[in-house]
mmCIF file of C-alpha atoms in Angstrom:
data_model
loop_
_atom_site.group_PDB
_atom_site.id
_atom_site.type_symbol
_atom_site.label_atom_id
_atom_site.label_comp_id
_atom_site.label_asym_id
_atom_site.label_seq_id
_atom_site.Cartn_x
_atom_site.Cartn_y
_atom_site.Cartn_z
ATOM 1 C CA UNK A 7 5.603 -21.483 -5.460
ATOM 2 C CA UNK A 8 6.063 -21.935 -2.051
ATOM 3 C CA UNK A 9 3.254 -20.296 0.232
ATOM 4 C CA UNK A 10 3.770 -19.145 3.932
ATOM 5 C CA UNK A 11 -0.188 -19.015 4.412
ATOM 6 C CA UNK A 12 -0.508 -22.579 3.926
ATOM 7 C CA UNK A 13 -3.902 -22.847 4.731
ATOM 8 C CA UNK A 14 -6.238 -25.801 3.878
ATOM 9 C CA UNK A 15 -9.373 -24.538 5.513
ATOM 10 C CA UNK A 16 -12.727 -24.881 2.719
ATOM 11 C CA UNK A 17 -14.259 -22.030 1.840
ATOM 12 C CA UNK A 18 -18.008 -21.678 -0.351
ATOM 13 C CA UNK A 19 -18.741 -18.273 -1.532
ATOM 14 C CA UNK A 20 -22.597 -17.524 -1.326
ATOM 15 C CA UNK A 21 -23.236 -13.962 -1.565
ATOM 16 C CA UNK A 22 -21.775 -10.880 -2.727
ATOM 17 C CA UNK A 23 -22.686 -7.239 -2.082
ATOM 18 C CA UNK A 24 -20.751 -4.262 -4.267
ATOM 19 C CA UNK A 25 -21.338 -0.827 -3.348
ATOM 20 C CA UNK A 26 -20.892 1.696 -5.796
ATOM 21 C CA UNK A 27 -18.939 5.047 -5.173
ATOM 22 C CA UNK A 28 -19.297 8.568 -6.537
ATOM 23 C CA UNK A 29 -15.917 9.957 -6.890
ATOM 24 C CA UNK A 30 -14.564 11.157 -3.041
ATOM 25 C CA UNK A 31 -13.078 14.205 -3.381
ATOM 26 C CA UNK A 32 -9.937 15.251 -1.786
ATOM 27 C CA UNK A 33 -9.802 18.414 0.207
ATOM 28 C CA UNK A 34 -6.510 19.695 -1.719
ATOM 29 C CA UNK A 35 -5.702 18.370 -4.944
ATOM 30 C CA UNK A 36 -2.205 16.000 -4.881
ATOM 31 C CA UNK A 37 0.719 16.134 -7.492
ATOM 32 C CA UNK A 38 3.779 14.138 -7.820
ATOM 33 C CA UNK A 39 6.152 13.680 -10.395
ATOM 34 C CA UNK A 40 4.553 11.763 -12.982
ATOM 35 C CA UNK A 41 0.943 11.110 -11.866
ATOM 36 C CA UNK A 42 -0.742 14.188 -12.973
ATOM 37 C CA UNK A 43 -3.428 16.163 -11.003
ATOM 38 C CA UNK A 44 -5.164 13.575 -8.564
ATOM 39 C CA UNK A 45 -8.498 15.591 -7.393
ATOM 40 C CA UNK A 46 -10.169 12.490 -6.090
ATOM 41 C CA UNK A 47 -9.203 9.297 -3.845
ATOM 42 C CA UNK A 48 -8.794 5.962 -5.846
ATOM 43 C CA UNK A 49 -11.050 3.904 -4.078
ATOM 44 C CA UNK A 50 -14.401 3.421 -6.791
ATOM 45 C CA UNK A 51 -16.594 0.990 -4.283
ATOM 46 C CA UNK A 52 -16.482 -1.832 -1.635
ATOM 47 C CA UNK A 53 -17.740 -5.333 -1.330
ATOM 48 C CA UNK A 54 -19.219 -7.585 1.540
ATOM 49 C CA UNK A 55 -18.128 -11.153 0.259
ATOM 50 C CA UNK A 56 -20.096 -14.162 2.497
ATOM 51 C CA UNK A 57 -19.032 -17.346 3.035
ATOM 52 C CA UNK A 58 -21.341 -20.686 3.355
ATOM 53 C CA UNK A 59 -20.751 -20.631 7.300
ATOM 54 C CA UNK A 60 -21.979 -17.020 7.819
ATOM 55 C CA UNK A 61 -18.480 -15.101 7.789
ATOM 56 C CA UNK A 62 -18.626 -11.823 5.874
ATOM 57 C CA UNK A 63 -15.029 -10.373 4.556
ATOM 58 C CA UNK A 64 -15.219 -6.488 3.896
ATOM 59 C CA UNK A 65 -12.842 -4.896 1.539
ATOM 60 C CA UNK A 66 -12.590 -1.856 -1.058
ATOM 61 C CA UNK A 67 -12.570 -3.138 -4.533
ATOM 62 C CA UNK A 68 -12.915 -1.757 -7.881
ATOM 63 C CA UNK A 69 -15.694 -2.457 -10.614
ATOM 64 C CA UNK A 70 -13.346 -4.610 -12.490
ATOM 65 C CA UNK A 71 -13.325 -7.153 -9.864
ATOM 66 C CA UNK A 72 -16.954 -7.520 -9.895
ATOM 67 C CA UNK A 73 -16.581 -8.260 -13.720
ATOM 68 C CA UNK A 74 -13.314 -10.326 -13.161
ATOM 69 C CA UNK A 75 -13.570 -12.077 -9.908
ATOM 70 C CA UNK A 76 -17.160 -13.003 -8.908
ATOM 71 C CA UNK A 77 -17.859 -15.067 -11.751
ATOM 72 C CA UNK A 78 -15.187 -17.488 -11.228
ATOM 73 C CA UNK A 79 -16.132 -17.890 -7.428
ATOM 74 C CA UNK A 80 -19.730 -17.327 -6.885
ATOM 75 C CA UNK A 81 -20.015 -20.786 -9.165
ATOM 76 C CA UNK A 82 -21.687 -23.033 -6.451
ATOM 77 C CA UNK A 83 -17.750 -24.730 -5.693
ATOM 78 C CA UNK A 84 -16.102 -25.553 -2.449
ATOM 79 C CA UNK A 85 -12.491 -24.854 -2.386
ATOM 80 C CA UNK A 86 -9.909 -24.820 -0.278
ATOM 81 C CA UNK A 87 -7.956 -21.341 0.470
ATOM 82 C CA UNK A 88 -4.641 -22.743 -1.167
ATOM 83 C CA UNK A 89 -7.174 -24.285 -3.922
ATOM 84 C CA UNK A 90 -8.900 -20.866 -4.723
ATOM 85 C CA UNK A 91 -5.655 -18.678 -4.520
ATOM 86 C CA UNK A 92 -3.871 -20.674 -7.308
ATOM 87 C CA UNK A 93 -6.605 -21.633 -9.448
ATOM 88 C CA UNK A 94 -7.214 -17.750 -9.943
ATOM 89 C CA UNK A 95 -3.490 -17.228 -9.964
ATOM 90 C CA UNK A 96 -3.230 -19.289 -13.139
ATOM 91 C CA UNK A 97 -6.329 -18.271 -14.907
ATOM 92 C CA UNK A 98 -5.281 -14.410 -14.779
ATOM 93 C CA UNK A 99 -1.621 -15.155 -16.110
ATOM 94 C CA UNK A 100 -2.419 -14.161 -19.873
ATOM 95 C CA UNK A 101 -3.166 -10.858 -18.528
ATOM 96 C CA UNK A 102 0.018 -10.413 -16.836
ATOM 97 C CA UNK A 103 1.414 -10.727 -12.991
ATOM 98 C CA UNK A 104 1.545 -6.746 -13.365
ATOM 99 C CA UNK A 105 -2.085 -6.652 -14.346
ATOM 100 C CA UNK A 106 -4.935 -5.327 -12.505
ATOM 101 C CA UNK A 107 -6.405 -8.811 -12.473
ATOM 102 C CA UNK A 108 -3.277 -10.102 -10.619
ATOM 103 C CA UNK A 109 -4.163 -7.310 -7.770
ATOM 104 C CA UNK A 110 -7.724 -8.380 -7.732
ATOM 105 C CA UNK A 111 -6.591 -12.019 -7.009
ATOM 106 C CA UNK A 112 -4.537 -10.434 -4.209
ATOM 107 C CA UNK A 113 -7.622 -8.702 -3.152
ATOM 108 C CA UNK A 114 -9.576 -11.969 -2.844
ATOM 109 C CA UNK A 115 -6.718 -13.592 -0.974
ATOM 110 C CA UNK A 116 -7.339 -10.619 1.710
ATOM 111 C CA UNK A 117 -10.871 -11.503 1.771
ATOM 112 C CA UNK A 118 -10.389 -15.037 2.440
ATOM 113 C CA UNK A 119 -7.967 -14.476 4.924
ATOM 114 C CA UNK A 120 -10.129 -12.234 6.625
ATOM 115 C CA UNK A 121 -13.084 -14.883 6.980
ATOM 116 C CA UNK A 122 -10.714 -17.717 8.105
ATOM 117 C CA UNK A 123 -9.966 -15.409 10.988
ATOM 118 C CA UNK A 124 -13.387 -14.490 11.751
ATOM 119 C CA UNK A 125 -13.769 -18.265 11.850
ATOM 120 C CA UNK A 126 -10.718 -18.731 14.197
ATOM 121 C CA UNK A 127 -12.373 -15.707 16.398
ATOM 122 C CA UNK A 128 -9.237 -13.929 15.984
ATOM 123 C CA UNK A 129 -8.209 -10.226 14.959
ATOM 124 C CA UNK A 130 -6.608 -10.863 11.456
ATOM 125 C CA UNK A 131 -3.208 -9.722 12.792
ATOM 126 C CA UNK A 132 -2.858 -12.151 15.750
ATOM 127 C CA UNK A 133 -4.288 -15.001 13.448
ATOM 128 C CA UNK A 134 -1.458 -14.471 11.180
ATOM 129 C CA UNK A 135 0.925 -14.542 14.369
ATOM 130 C CA UNK A 136 1.463 -10.968 15.129
ATOM 131 C CA UNK A 137 2.794 -10.974 18.769
ATOM 132 C CA UNK A 138 2.024 -7.525 19.120
ATOM 133 C CA UNK A 139 -1.060 -5.338 18.391
ATOM 134 C CA UNK A 140 0.729 -2.118 16.695
ATOM 135 C CA UNK A 141 2.783 -1.182 13.773
ATOM 136 C CA UNK A 142 5.342 1.532 13.533
ATOM 137 C CA UNK A 143 5.274 3.944 10.716
ATOM 138 C CA UNK A 144 6.875 6.776 8.692
ATOM 139 C CA UNK A 145 4.805 9.437 7.465
ATOM 140 C CA UNK A 146 4.439 10.844 3.993
ATOM 141 C CA UNK A 147 2.425 13.403 1.576
ATOM 142 C CA UNK A 148 4.187 16.698 0.441
ATOM 143 C CA UNK A 149 2.231 17.453 -2.651
ATOM 144 C CA UNK A 150 4.333 19.292 -5.656
ATOM 145 C CA UNK A 151 1.591 21.673 -5.430
ATOM 146 C CA UNK A 152 2.108 22.969 -2.004
ATOM 147 C CA UNK A 153 4.048 25.969 -1.673
ATOM 148 C CA UNK A 154 7.385 26.200 0.199
ATOM 149 C CA UNK A 155 5.797 27.178 3.555
ATOM 150 C CA UNK A 156 3.017 24.809 3.268
ATOM 151 C CA UNK A 157 5.245 21.858 2.764
ATOM 152 C CA UNK A 158 7.664 23.018 5.954
ATOM 153 C CA UNK A 159 4.560 23.271 7.974
ATOM 154 C CA UNK A 160 3.185 19.805 7.338
ATOM 155 C CA UNK A 161 6.530 18.019 7.766
ATOM 156 C CA UNK A 162 7.119 19.735 10.911
ATOM 157 C CA UNK A 163 3.694 18.778 12.347
ATOM 158 C CA UNK A 164 4.388 15.244 11.202
ATOM 159 C CA UNK A 165 7.285 15.559 13.241
ATOM 160 C CA UNK A 166 5.544 16.906 16.494
ATOM 161 C CA UNK A 167 2.893 13.773 16.153
ATOM 162 C CA UNK A 168 5.933 11.394 17.014
ATOM 163 C CA UNK A 169 7.228 10.338 13.487
ATOM 164 C CA UNK A 170 10.947 10.009 13.107
ATOM 165 C CA UNK A 171 10.581 9.785 9.301
ATOM 166 C CA UNK A 172 8.700 11.903 6.892
ATOM 167 C CA UNK A 173 8.659 11.828 3.146
ATOM 168 C CA UNK A 174 7.424 14.432 0.591
ATOM 169 C CA UNK A 175 7.469 14.822 -3.346
ATOM 170 C CA UNK A 176 10.346 15.890 -5.475
ATOM 171 C CA UNK A 177 10.287 16.096 -9.673
ATOM 172 C CA UNK A 178 8.865 19.605 -10.019
ATOM 173 C CA UNK A 179 7.842 21.030 -13.270
ATOM 174 C CA UNK A 180 7.655 17.655 -14.845
ATOM 175 C CA UNK A 181 11.759 16.573 -13.149
ATOM 176 C CA UNK A 182 13.077 20.267 -14.947
ATOM 177 C CA UNK A 183 13.226 22.104 -11.534
ATOM 178 C CA UNK A 184 15.385 20.184 -9.252
ATOM 179 C CA UNK A 185 16.515 23.733 -7.952
ATOM 180 C CA UNK A 186 12.864 24.129 -6.649
ATOM 181 C CA UNK A 187 13.108 20.501 -4.937
ATOM 182 C CA UNK A 188 16.379 21.386 -3.533
ATOM 183 C CA UNK A 189 15.284 24.306 -1.940
ATOM 184 C CA UNK A 190 12.168 22.731 -0.710
ATOM 185 C CA UNK A 191 14.589 19.676 1.033
ATOM 186 C CA UNK A 192 17.014 22.331 2.477
ATOM 187 C CA UNK A 193 13.892 24.189 4.247
ATOM 188 C CA UNK A 194 12.429 21.223 5.382
ATOM 189 C CA UNK A 195 16.073 20.061 7.123
ATOM 190 C CA UNK A 196 16.442 23.151 8.688
ATOM 191 C CA UNK A 197 12.999 23.346 10.188
ATOM 192 C CA UNK A 198 13.283 19.678 11.143
ATOM 193 C CA UNK A 199 16.893 19.616 12.748
ATOM 194 C CA UNK A 200 19.883 17.331 11.637
ATOM 195 C CA UNK A 201 18.386 14.139 13.350
ATOM 196 C CA UNK A 202 15.232 13.685 11.690
ATOM 197 C CA UNK A 203 14.703 11.318 9.001
ATOM 198 C CA UNK A 204 13.515 13.136 5.258
ATOM 199 C CA UNK A 205 13.039 10.739 2.506
ATOM 200 C CA UNK A 206 11.794 11.904 -1.079
ATOM 201 C CA UNK A 207 10.211 10.555 -3.590
ATOM 202 C CA UNK A 208 10.397 11.069 -7.383
ATOM 203 C CA UNK A 209 7.845 8.522 -8.672
ATOM 204 C CA UNK A 210 10.165 7.496 -11.463
ATOM 205 C CA UNK A 211 10.631 10.975 -12.634
ATOM 206 C CA UNK A 212 14.048 10.866 -13.955
ATOM 207 C CA UNK A 213 16.509 9.180 -16.301
ATOM 208 C CA UNK A 214 19.840 7.679 -14.898
ATOM 209 C CA UNK A 215 22.123 10.471 -15.631
ATOM 210 C CA UNK A 216 19.434 13.238 -14.020
ATOM 211 C CA UNK A 217 18.772 11.108 -11.244
ATOM 212 C CA UNK A 218 22.217 10.600 -10.364
ATOM 213 C CA UNK A 219 22.650 14.463 -10.767
ATOM 214 C CA UNK A 220 19.873 14.839 -8.234
ATOM 215 C CA UNK A 221 21.421 12.451 -5.831
ATOM 216 C CA UNK A 222 24.694 14.289 -5.938
ATOM 217 C CA UNK A 223 23.191 17.748 -5.288
ATOM 218 C CA UNK A 224 20.691 16.375 -2.431
ATOM 219 C CA UNK A 225 23.859 14.650 -0.721
ATOM 220 C CA UNK A 226 24.222 17.535 2.037
ATOM 221 C CA UNK A 227 20.780 17.080 3.293
ATOM 222 C CA UNK A 228 21.253 13.620 4.300
ATOM 223 C CA UNK A 229 18.366 12.179 2.793
ATOM 224 C CA UNK A 230 17.302 8.831 4.383
ATOM 225 C CA UNK A 231 16.118 7.327 1.212
ATOM 226 C CA UNK A 232 15.585 8.461 -2.188
ATOM 227 C CA UNK A 233 12.497 6.634 -3.846
ATOM 228 C CA UNK A 234 11.865 6.042 -7.011
ATOM 229 C CA UNK A 235 14.314 8.091 -9.148
ATOM 230 C CA UNK A 236 13.923 6.288 -12.506
ATOM 231 C CA UNK A 237 11.597 3.976 -14.128
ATOM 232 C CA UNK A 238 10.732 1.161 -11.647
ATOM 233 C CA UNK A 239 10.830 -1.695 -14.477
ATOM 234 C CA UNK A 240 14.768 -0.375 -15.495
ATOM 235 C CA UNK A 241 16.358 -2.983 -13.513
ATOM 236 C CA UNK A 242 19.960 -2.342 -15.426
ATOM 237 C CA UNK A 243 19.215 1.517 -15.183
ATOM 238 C CA UNK A 244 19.099 0.843 -11.746
ATOM 239 C CA UNK A 245 22.140 -1.103 -11.697
ATOM 240 C CA UNK A 246 23.899 1.508 -13.659
ATOM 241 C CA UNK A 247 22.849 4.308 -11.147
ATOM 242 C CA UNK A 248 24.373 2.437 -8.085
ATOM 243 C CA UNK A 249 27.548 1.843 -9.968
ATOM 244 C CA UNK A 250 27.830 5.552 -11.027
ATOM 245 C CA UNK A 251 27.217 5.970 -7.316
ATOM 246 C CA UNK A 252 24.778 7.157 -5.240
ATOM 247 C CA UNK A 253 25.370 9.014 -1.402
ATOM 248 C CA UNK A 254 21.893 7.686 -0.514
ATOM 249 C CA UNK A 255 19.596 4.753 -0.106
ATOM 250 C CA UNK A 256 17.407 4.069 -3.011
ATOM 251 C CA UNK A 257 14.080 2.381 -2.728
ATOM 252 C CA UNK A 258 11.798 0.623 -5.157
ATOM 253 C CA UNK A 259 8.980 -1.769 -4.732
ATOM 254 C CA UNK A 260 5.753 -0.237 -4.699
ATOM 255 C CA UNK A 261 4.850 -0.679 -8.321
ATOM 256 C CA UNK A 262 5.665 -4.500 -8.365
ATOM 257 C CA UNK A 263 2.898 -7.538 -8.099
ATOM 258 C CA UNK A 264 4.946 -10.435 -7.155
ATOM 259 C CA UNK A 265 8.236 -11.434 -5.023
ATOM 260 C CA UNK A 266 10.449 -12.503 -7.846
ATOM 261 C CA UNK A 267 11.230 -8.973 -8.847
ATOM 262 C CA UNK A 268 12.254 -7.757 -5.190
ATOM 263 C CA UNK A 269 14.931 -10.596 -5.594
ATOM 264 C CA UNK A 270 16.204 -8.878 -8.955
ATOM 265 C CA UNK A 271 15.730 -5.358 -7.075
ATOM 266 C CA UNK A 272 18.438 -6.491 -4.400
ATOM 267 C CA UNK A 273 20.773 -8.133 -6.912
ATOM 268 C CA UNK A 274 20.657 -4.844 -8.986
ATOM 269 C CA UNK A 275 21.655 -2.796 -5.752
ATOM 270 C CA UNK A 276 17.949 -1.219 -4.031
ATOM 271 C CA UNK A 277 18.512 -0.579 -0.769
ATOM 272 C CA UNK A 278 15.133 -0.360 0.796
ATOM 273 C CA UNK A 279 12.434 -2.460 -0.422
ATOM 274 C CA UNK A 280 8.891 -1.307 -0.346
ATOM 275 C CA UNK A 281 5.596 -3.236 -1.647
ATOM 276 C CA UNK A 282 2.338 -2.054 -1.589
ATOM 277 C CA UNK A 283 -0.405 -3.695 0.773
ATOM 278 C CA UNK A 284 -2.842 -3.285 -1.821
ATOM 279 C CA UNK A 285 -0.753 -4.435 -4.849
ATOM 280 C CA UNK A 286 0.525 -7.540 -4.156
ATOM 281 C CA UNK A 287 -1.214 -10.813 -6.288
ATOM 282 C CA UNK A 288 -0.193 -13.027 -3.243
ATOM 283 C CA UNK A 289 -0.509 -11.456 0.412
ATOM 284 C CA UNK A 290 1.880 -13.736 1.859
ATOM 285 C CA UNK A 291 4.905 -11.960 -0.860
ATOM 286 C CA UNK A 292 4.556 -9.227 1.532
ATOM 287 C CA UNK A 293 6.311 -11.429 4.211
ATOM 288 C CA UNK A 294 8.558 -13.012 1.971
ATOM 289 C CA UNK A 295 9.877 -9.833 0.709
ATOM 290 C CA UNK A 296 9.942 -8.733 4.203
ATOM 291 C CA UNK A 297 12.300 -12.167 5.305
ATOM 292 C CA UNK A 298 14.450 -11.342 1.790
ATOM 293 C CA UNK A 299 15.133 -7.701 2.878
ATOM 294 C CA UNK A 300 16.104 -9.187 6.681
ATOM 295 C CA UNK A 301 18.382 -12.103 4.919
ATOM 296 C CA UNK A 302 20.026 -9.446 2.529
ATOM 297 C CA UNK A 303 20.583 -6.583 5.058
ATOM 298 C CA UNK A 304 17.991 -4.285 3.112
ATOM 299 C CA UNK A 305 15.978 -1.961 4.589
ATOM 300 C CA UNK A 306 12.249 -3.056 4.070
ATOM 301 C CA UNK A 307 8.667 -1.149 4.644
ATOM 302 C CA UNK A 308 5.096 -1.465 3.032
ATOM 303 C CA UNK A 309 2.891 1.389 1.540
ATOM 304 C CA UNK A 310 -0.768 0.766 0.651
ATOM 305 C CA UNK A 311 -3.826 1.872 2.766
ATOM 306 C CA UNK A 312 -3.182 2.574 6.148
ATOM 307 C CA UNK A 313 -6.197 0.775 7.865
ATOM 308 C CA UNK A 314 -4.852 -2.584 5.954
ATOM 309 C CA UNK A 315 -1.386 -1.751 6.532
ATOM 310 C CA UNK A 316 -1.285 -1.511 10.121
ATOM 311 C CA UNK A 317 -2.685 -4.871 10.385
ATOM 312 C CA UNK A 318 0.575 -6.783 8.453
ATOM 313 C CA UNK A 319 2.622 -4.163 10.153
ATOM 314 C CA UNK A 320 1.977 -5.623 13.177
ATOM 315 C CA UNK A 321 4.092 -8.416 11.775
ATOM 316 C CA UNK A 322 6.823 -6.170 11.506
ATOM 317 C CA UNK A 323 9.966 -5.094 13.865
ATOM 318 C CA UNK A 324 10.104 -1.888 14.865
ATOM 319 C CA UNK A 325 12.776 -0.630 11.814
ATOM 320 C CA UNK A 326 10.070 -2.124 9.530
ATOM 321 C CA UNK A 327 7.919 0.692 9.102
ATOM 322 C CA UNK A 328 4.282 1.202 7.398
ATOM 323 C CA UNK A 329 3.533 4.387 5.456
ATOM 324 C CA UNK A 330 0.975 6.616 6.250
ATOM 325 C CA UNK A 331 0.304 8.530 2.903
ATOM 326 C CA UNK A 332 -1.849 11.364 4.645
ATOM 327 C CA UNK A 333 -3.188 13.539 1.659
ATOM 328 C CA UNK A 334 -4.445 10.383 0.209
ATOM 329 C CA UNK A 335 -5.688 8.250 3.020
ATOM 330 C CA UNK A 336 -6.848 10.641 5.758
ATOM 331 C CA UNK A 337 -10.064 11.219 3.481
ATOM 332 C CA UNK A 338 -10.825 7.808 2.961
ATOM 333 C CA UNK A 339 -10.382 7.763 6.672
ATOM 334 C CA UNK A 340 -13.508 9.955 7.447
ATOM 335 C CA UNK A 341 -15.524 7.518 5.683
ATOM 336 C CA UNK A 342 -14.148 4.475 7.009
ATOM 337 C CA UNK A 343 -15.335 2.336 10.434
ATOM 338 C CA UNK A 344 -12.693 0.693 13.037
ATOM 339 C CA UNK A 345 -9.593 2.382 12.268
ATOM 340 C CA UNK A 346 -6.091 1.631 14.027
ATOM 341 C CA UNK A 347 -5.402 4.185 16.472
ATOM 342 C CA UNK A 348 -2.721 6.886 15.471
ATOM 343 C CA UNK A 349 -0.295 7.587 18.545
ATOM 344 C CA UNK A 350 3.116 8.585 18.586
ATOM 345 C CA UNK A 351 4.355 7.278 15.169
ATOM 346 C CA UNK A 352 2.963 4.272 15.618
ATOM 347 C CA UNK A 353 -0.961 2.498 14.428
ATOM 348 C CA UNK A 354 -2.517 0.324 16.977
ATOM 349 C CA UNK A 355 -4.770 -2.118 15.904
ATOM 350 C CA UNK A 356 -7.820 -3.530 17.388
ATOM 351 C CA UNK A 357 -7.473 -6.609 19.760
ATOM 352 C CA UNK A 358 -11.260 -7.429 20.089
ATOM 353 C CA UNK A 359 -12.565 -7.869 16.958
ATOM 354 C CA UNK A 360 -12.324 -11.294 14.670
ATOM 355 C CA UNK A 361 -11.006 -10.686 11.047
ATOM 356 C CA UNK A 362 -10.523 -7.298 9.260
ATOM 357 C CA UNK A 363 -12.590 -5.118 11.028
ATOM 358 C CA UNK A 364 -11.714 -2.110 9.228
ATOM 359 C CA UNK A 365 -14.904 -1.407 6.781
ATOM 360 C CA UNK A 366 -16.626 1.616 4.654
ATOM 361 C CA UNK A 367 -19.193 3.622 6.434
ATOM 362 C CA UNK A 368 -22.111 3.424 3.840
ATOM 363 C CA UNK A 369 -24.663 4.991 5.821
ATOM 364 C CA UNK A 370 -22.075 8.056 6.318
ATOM 365 C CA UNK A 371 -21.165 7.793 2.415
ATOM 366 C CA UNK A 372 -25.191 7.971 1.475
ATOM 367 C CA UNK A 373 -25.411 10.585 3.671
ATOM 368 C CA UNK A 374 -22.851 12.907 2.130
ATOM 369 C CA UNK A 375 -23.910 11.731 -1.299
ATOM 370 C CA UNK A 376 -21.075 9.571 -2.377
ATOM 371 C CA UNK A 377 -22.956 6.302 -2.263
ATOM 372 C CA UNK A 378 -24.114 5.894 -6.514
ATOM 373 C CA UNK A 379 -25.838 2.332 -6.064
ATOM 374 C CA UNK A 380 -25.826 -1.258 -4.200
ATOM 375 C CA UNK A 381 -25.610 -4.578 -6.319
ATOM 376 C CA UNK A 382 -26.203 -7.905 -4.618
ATOM 377 C CA UNK A 383 -24.855 -11.037 -6.529
ATOM 378 C CA UNK A 384 -26.165 -14.463 -5.330
ATOM 379 C CA UNK A 385 -23.616 -17.835 -6.165
ATOM 380 C CA UNK A 386 -24.902 -20.612 -8.733
ATOM 381 C CA UNK A 387 -27.457 -23.357 -7.339
#
């Protein structure tokens, strides 16, 4: 597998500190078409990972990272960046490249990039080759639990904040209430006007026939895209949906962990590729997918936590946007230090802090009773 990030720098991990969180509550429960009721942010904890040269990477990771990854890296060994990546990537192969362990290998990848950027004295986006310090964004939200008026109010606010495209959820009543979804789309379109980009996300709710019916009914509202109308792994279903004729672009990608799936998506007719920053098993796959989209003439955007996504969005063009999912991201942002600045539909990254500047505010978490425990791990001698 060809690497875009071909760093030969050696890394020896010597210490890790894991901060375990109590659940971080959302101000309002959030619901999409298939995910059930979300009352808490998904963050379980965060890690400080130290190398032998004094650099310290910061990243939000789950408790399984401590169990699965730390024993493989706090072993006293010194390896190059690529050796660490390749060793761990193939060690987890039997768990599957769609597994949580594959994502954890990607999280280690991010932390190693943080360390290398700190060593170079550059902010991570500049270390990776960015020529600018901002990322263009669209804004998502629109829980199915919102009343119609609440949804319209949120989407109007997003427009007033300078976003040119907004997104909200469809799939009401387990996908059976298309009338409600269409009514909400109509209200948002009328409120935002004819020139605003409006996308909807079904979160894989429907079978092909129902997805095709919904797309036809939604055609008058000129959607920017219809996101994940069917199962994300139903590649032939996606192909059939396209062959049946869908009047708007369809988008897929946030459920996939490796580059190869996106090649198949393009072959099956997907119009908009959407990898998620926090779910990749190799971080340079994100840029390979970006380049694939450019080559094939399809749309590219990336999702995930905004404070990480913005860093990589600095490597994109103006029309290659990052998603800001406000209802889930903002509550975590309240406990995050050194966030990128949101302004006029863009996010501006710090240009004077080496590495990845974003990290959890441990002091504030503890003050608010959200820090459950702290554990320190040392490398084998």
